[in-house]
Short mmCIF file of C-alpha atoms in Angstrom, two decimals:
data_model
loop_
_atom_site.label_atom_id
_atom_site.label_comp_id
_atom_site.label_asym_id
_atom_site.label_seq_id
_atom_site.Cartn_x
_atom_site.Cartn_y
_atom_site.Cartn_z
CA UNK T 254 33.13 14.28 -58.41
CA UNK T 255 34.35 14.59 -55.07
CA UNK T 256 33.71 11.65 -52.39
CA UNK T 257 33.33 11.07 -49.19
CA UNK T 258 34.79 13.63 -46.58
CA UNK T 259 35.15 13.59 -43.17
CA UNK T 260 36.65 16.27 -40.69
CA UNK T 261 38.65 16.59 -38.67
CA UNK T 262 41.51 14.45 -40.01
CA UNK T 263 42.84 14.26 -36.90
CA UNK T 264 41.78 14.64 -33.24
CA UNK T 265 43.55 14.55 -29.77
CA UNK T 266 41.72 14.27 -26.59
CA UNK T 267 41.59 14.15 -23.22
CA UNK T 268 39.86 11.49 -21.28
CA UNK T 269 36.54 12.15 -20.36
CA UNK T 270 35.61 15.11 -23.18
CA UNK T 271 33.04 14.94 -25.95
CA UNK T 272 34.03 14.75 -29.32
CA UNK T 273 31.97 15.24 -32.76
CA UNK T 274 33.11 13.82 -36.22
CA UNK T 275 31.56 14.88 -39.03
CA UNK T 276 30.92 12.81 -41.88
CA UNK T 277 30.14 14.62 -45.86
CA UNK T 278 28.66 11.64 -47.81
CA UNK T 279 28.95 11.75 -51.80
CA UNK T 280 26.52 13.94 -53.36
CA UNK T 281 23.00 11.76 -54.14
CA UNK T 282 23.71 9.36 -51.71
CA UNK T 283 20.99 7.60 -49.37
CA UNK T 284 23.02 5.54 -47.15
CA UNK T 285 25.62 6.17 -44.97
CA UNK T 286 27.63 4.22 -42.97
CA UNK T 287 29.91 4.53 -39.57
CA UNK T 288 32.84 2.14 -38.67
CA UNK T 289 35.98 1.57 -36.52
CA UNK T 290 38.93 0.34 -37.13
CA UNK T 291 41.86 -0.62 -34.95
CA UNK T 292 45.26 -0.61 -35.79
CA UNK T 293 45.82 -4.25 -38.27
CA UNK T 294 42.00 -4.62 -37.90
CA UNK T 295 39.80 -4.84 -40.14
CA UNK T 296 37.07 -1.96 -40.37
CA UNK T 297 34.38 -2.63 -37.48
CA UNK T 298 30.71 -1.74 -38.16
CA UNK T 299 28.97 1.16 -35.99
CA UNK T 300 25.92 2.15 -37.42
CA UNK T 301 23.88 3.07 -40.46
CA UNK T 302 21.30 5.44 -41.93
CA UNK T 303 19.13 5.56 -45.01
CA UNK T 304 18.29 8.79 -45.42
CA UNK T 305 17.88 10.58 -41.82
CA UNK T 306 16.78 7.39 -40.30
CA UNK T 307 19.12 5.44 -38.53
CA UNK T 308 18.34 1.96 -39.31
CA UNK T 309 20.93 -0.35 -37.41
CA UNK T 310 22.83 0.73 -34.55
CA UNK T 311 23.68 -2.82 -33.23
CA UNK T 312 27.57 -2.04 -33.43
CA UNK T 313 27.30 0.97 -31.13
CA UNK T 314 29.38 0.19 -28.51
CA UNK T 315 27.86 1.20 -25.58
CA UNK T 316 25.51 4.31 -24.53
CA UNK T 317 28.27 6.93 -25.11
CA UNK T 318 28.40 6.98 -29.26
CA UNK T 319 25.43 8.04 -30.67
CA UNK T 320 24.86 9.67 -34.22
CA UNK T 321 22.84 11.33 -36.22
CA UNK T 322 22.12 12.73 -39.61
CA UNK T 323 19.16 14.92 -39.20
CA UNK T 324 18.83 16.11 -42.78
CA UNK T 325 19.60 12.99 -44.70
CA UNK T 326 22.75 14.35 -45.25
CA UNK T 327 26.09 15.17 -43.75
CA UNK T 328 26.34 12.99 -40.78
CA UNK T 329 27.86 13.29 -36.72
CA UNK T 330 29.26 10.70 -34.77
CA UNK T 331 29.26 12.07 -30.94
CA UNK T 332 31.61 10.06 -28.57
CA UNK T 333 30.76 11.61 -24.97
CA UNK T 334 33.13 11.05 -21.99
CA UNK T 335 36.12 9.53 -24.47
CA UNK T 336 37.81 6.88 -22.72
CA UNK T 337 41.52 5.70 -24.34
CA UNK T 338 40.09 2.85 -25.43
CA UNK T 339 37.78 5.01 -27.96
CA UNK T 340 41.21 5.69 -29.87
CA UNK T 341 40.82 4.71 -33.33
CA UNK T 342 39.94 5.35 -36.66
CA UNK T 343 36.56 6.33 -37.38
CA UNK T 344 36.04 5.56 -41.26
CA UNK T 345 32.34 6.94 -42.69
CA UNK T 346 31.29 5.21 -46.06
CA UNK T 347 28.14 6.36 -47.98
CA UNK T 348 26.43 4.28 -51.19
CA UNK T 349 23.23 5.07 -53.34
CA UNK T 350 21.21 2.81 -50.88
CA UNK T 351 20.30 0.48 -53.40
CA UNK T 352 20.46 -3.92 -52.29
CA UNK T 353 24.03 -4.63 -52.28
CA UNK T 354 25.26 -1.47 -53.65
CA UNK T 355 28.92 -0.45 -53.04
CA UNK T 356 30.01 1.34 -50.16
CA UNK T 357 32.61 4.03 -50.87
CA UNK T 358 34.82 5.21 -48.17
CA UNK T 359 36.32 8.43 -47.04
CA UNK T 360 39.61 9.16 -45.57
CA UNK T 361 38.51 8.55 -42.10
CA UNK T 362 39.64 10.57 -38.54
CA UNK T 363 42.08 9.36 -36.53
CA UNK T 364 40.98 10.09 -33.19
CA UNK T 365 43.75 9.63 -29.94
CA UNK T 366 42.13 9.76 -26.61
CA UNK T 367 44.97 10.99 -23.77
CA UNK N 102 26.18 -13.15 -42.71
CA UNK N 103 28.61 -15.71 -44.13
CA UNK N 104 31.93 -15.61 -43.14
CA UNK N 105 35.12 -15.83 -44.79
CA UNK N 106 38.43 -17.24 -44.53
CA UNK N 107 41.75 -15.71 -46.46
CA UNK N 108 45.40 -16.50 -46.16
CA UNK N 109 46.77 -14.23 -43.92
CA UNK N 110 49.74 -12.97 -46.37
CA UNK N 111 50.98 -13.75 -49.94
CA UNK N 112 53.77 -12.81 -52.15
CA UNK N 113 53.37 -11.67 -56.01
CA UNK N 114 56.51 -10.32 -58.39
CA UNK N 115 55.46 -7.05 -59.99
CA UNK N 116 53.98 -7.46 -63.85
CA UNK N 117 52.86 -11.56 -62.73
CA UNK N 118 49.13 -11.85 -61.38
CA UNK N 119 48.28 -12.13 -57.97
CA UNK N 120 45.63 -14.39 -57.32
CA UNK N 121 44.05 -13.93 -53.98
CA UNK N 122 41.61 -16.88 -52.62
CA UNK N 123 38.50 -16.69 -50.39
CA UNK N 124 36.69 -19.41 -48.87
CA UNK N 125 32.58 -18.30 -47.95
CA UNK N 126 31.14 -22.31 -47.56
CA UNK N 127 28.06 -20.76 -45.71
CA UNK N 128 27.28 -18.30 -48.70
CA UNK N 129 23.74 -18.17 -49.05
CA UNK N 130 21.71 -17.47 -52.13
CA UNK N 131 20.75 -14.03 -51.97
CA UNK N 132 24.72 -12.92 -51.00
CA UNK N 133 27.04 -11.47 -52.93
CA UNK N 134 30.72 -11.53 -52.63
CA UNK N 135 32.76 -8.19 -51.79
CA UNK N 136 36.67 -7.75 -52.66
CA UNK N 137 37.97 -4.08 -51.12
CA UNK N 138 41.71 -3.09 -50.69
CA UNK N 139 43.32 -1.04 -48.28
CA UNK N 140 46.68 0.66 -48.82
CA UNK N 141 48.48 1.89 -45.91
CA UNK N 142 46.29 3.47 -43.77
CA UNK N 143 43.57 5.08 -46.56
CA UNK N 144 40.05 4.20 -46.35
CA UNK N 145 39.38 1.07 -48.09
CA UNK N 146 38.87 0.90 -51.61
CA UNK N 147 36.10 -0.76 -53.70
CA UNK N 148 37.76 -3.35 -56.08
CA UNK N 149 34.55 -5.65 -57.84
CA UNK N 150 31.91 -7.26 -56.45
CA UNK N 151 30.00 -10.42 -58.01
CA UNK N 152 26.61 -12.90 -56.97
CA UNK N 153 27.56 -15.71 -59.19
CA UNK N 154 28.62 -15.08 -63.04
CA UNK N 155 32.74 -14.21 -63.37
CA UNK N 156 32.89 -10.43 -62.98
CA UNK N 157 36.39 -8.24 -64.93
CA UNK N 158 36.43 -4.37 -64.20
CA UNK N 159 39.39 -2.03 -64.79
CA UNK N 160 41.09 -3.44 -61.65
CA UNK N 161 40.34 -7.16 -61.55
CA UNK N 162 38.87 -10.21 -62.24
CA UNK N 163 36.26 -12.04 -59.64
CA UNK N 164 36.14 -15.87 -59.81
CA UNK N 165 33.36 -17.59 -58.42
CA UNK N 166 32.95 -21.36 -58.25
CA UNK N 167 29.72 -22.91 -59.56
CA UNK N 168 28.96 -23.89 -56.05
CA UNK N 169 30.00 -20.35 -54.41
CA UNK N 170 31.68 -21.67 -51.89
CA UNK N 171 35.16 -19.58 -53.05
CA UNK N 172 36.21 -16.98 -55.01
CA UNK N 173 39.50 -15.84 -56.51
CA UNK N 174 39.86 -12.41 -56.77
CA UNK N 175 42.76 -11.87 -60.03
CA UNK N 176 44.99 -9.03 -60.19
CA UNK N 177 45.98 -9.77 -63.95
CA UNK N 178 49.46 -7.76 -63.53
CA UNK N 179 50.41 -6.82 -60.67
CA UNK N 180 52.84 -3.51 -59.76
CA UNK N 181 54.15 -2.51 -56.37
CA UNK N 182 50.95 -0.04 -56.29
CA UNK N 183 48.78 -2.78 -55.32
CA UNK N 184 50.61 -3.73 -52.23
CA UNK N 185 48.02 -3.77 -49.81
CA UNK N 186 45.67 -5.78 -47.18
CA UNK N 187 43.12 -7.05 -49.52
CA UNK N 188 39.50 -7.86 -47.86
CA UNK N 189 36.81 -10.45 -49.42
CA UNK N 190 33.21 -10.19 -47.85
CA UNK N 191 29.74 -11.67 -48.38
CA UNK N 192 26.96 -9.14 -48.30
CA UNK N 193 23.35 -9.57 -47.95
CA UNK N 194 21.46 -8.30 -50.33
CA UNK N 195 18.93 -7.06 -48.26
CA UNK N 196 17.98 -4.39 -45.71
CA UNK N 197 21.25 -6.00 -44.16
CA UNK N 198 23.70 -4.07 -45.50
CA UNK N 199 26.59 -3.35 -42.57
CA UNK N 200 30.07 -5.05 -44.12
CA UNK N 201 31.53 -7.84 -41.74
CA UNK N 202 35.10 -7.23 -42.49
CA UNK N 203 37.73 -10.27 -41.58
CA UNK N 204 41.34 -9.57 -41.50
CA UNK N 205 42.16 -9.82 -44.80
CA UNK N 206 45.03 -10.88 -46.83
CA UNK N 207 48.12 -8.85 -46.59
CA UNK N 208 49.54 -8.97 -50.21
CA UNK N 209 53.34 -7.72 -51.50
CA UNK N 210 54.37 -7.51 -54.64
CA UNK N 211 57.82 -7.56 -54.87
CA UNK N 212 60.02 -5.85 -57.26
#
């Protein structure tokens, strides 16, 4: 079946504009899962959500990322006022929300803030 | 979360197995241990995951010593395919479930 999706692939900005990725979890899955990951890094936790709650957030950088997932669904993570430090890879991962279930990963966006 | 210490980089000759060691002393009971890949720059990739029985899939084979405090994670023969950054992490098994990724070890396998 297909997995995880997220669009765009790619996305070039300017400092200070908004930008929305969009995150397509496998089909039947609960949880879904945001992280970051810098160049030779290791994928950094953002946020989570079980269902359309959002149940940890601690990773959030600061006020400026938010996300939601308002039908329990397909997912946005909303960076407002990018800075060029925001430039990364934002990786979405979605599992059946069981205890200590695997996460599976998508092909992430690389996002490159000018 | 417990955390976990991996050699930075290792070195395997294609069709030998790679053996890839994790140290997670703080592991707690109710934690399991995590192995993931990445190649290149793709999203990581789920390899086998184990609490504390020996664990084989189609990819690997997961170690774990009777006292969990390490893990080998056994790539029975390796090709130049599995040349990747290879991640070991300890999950809580409850409500807990954001990954706590370290920086893995980079692994070659030569030709």
């Amino acid at each position: 079946g297909a997995g995880v999706s997220q669009s765009p692939r790619y996305k070039v900005t300017k400092r200070g504009q908004d930008v929305a990725l969009r995150c397509d979890p496998i089909s039947g899955h609960v949880s879904l899962y945001w992280y970051r990951q810098a160049l030779g890094q290791g994928p950094e936790f953002l946020t989570y959500f079980n269902y359309e709650a959002q149940q940890d957030k601690s990773g959030l950088p600061n006020d400026r990322f938010s996300a939601e997932r308002p039908e329990g669904s397909i997912s946005t993570l909303t960076i407002q006022r990018t800075e060029q430090r925001d430039s990364a890879m934002y990786r979405c991962a979605s599992s059946f929300g069981r205890a200590a279930d695997t996460q599976y990963f998508g092909p992430g966006t690389r996002l490159t803030v000018l | 979360d417990a955390k976990t210490t991996q050699p930075t980089s290792m070195d395997c000759a294609e069709g030998r197995a790679a053996n890839l060691p994790c140290n997670h002393s703080t592991i707690s009971g109710n934690e399991y241990v995590y192995w993931y890949r990445q190649i290149h720059s793709q999203g990581p990739q789920y390899i086998i995951h184990g609490l504390k029985n020996n664990e084989t899939n189609e990819m690997a084979s997961l170690i774990i010593t009777e006292d969990r405090k390490s893990s080998t994670l056994i790539l029975p023969h390796a090709t130049l395919r599995d040349t990747a950054v290879y991640y070991c992490i300890v999950l809580n098994a409850g409500n807990n479930r954001k990954l706590i990724w370290g920086l893995g070890t980079s692994l070659a396998v030569n030709p």
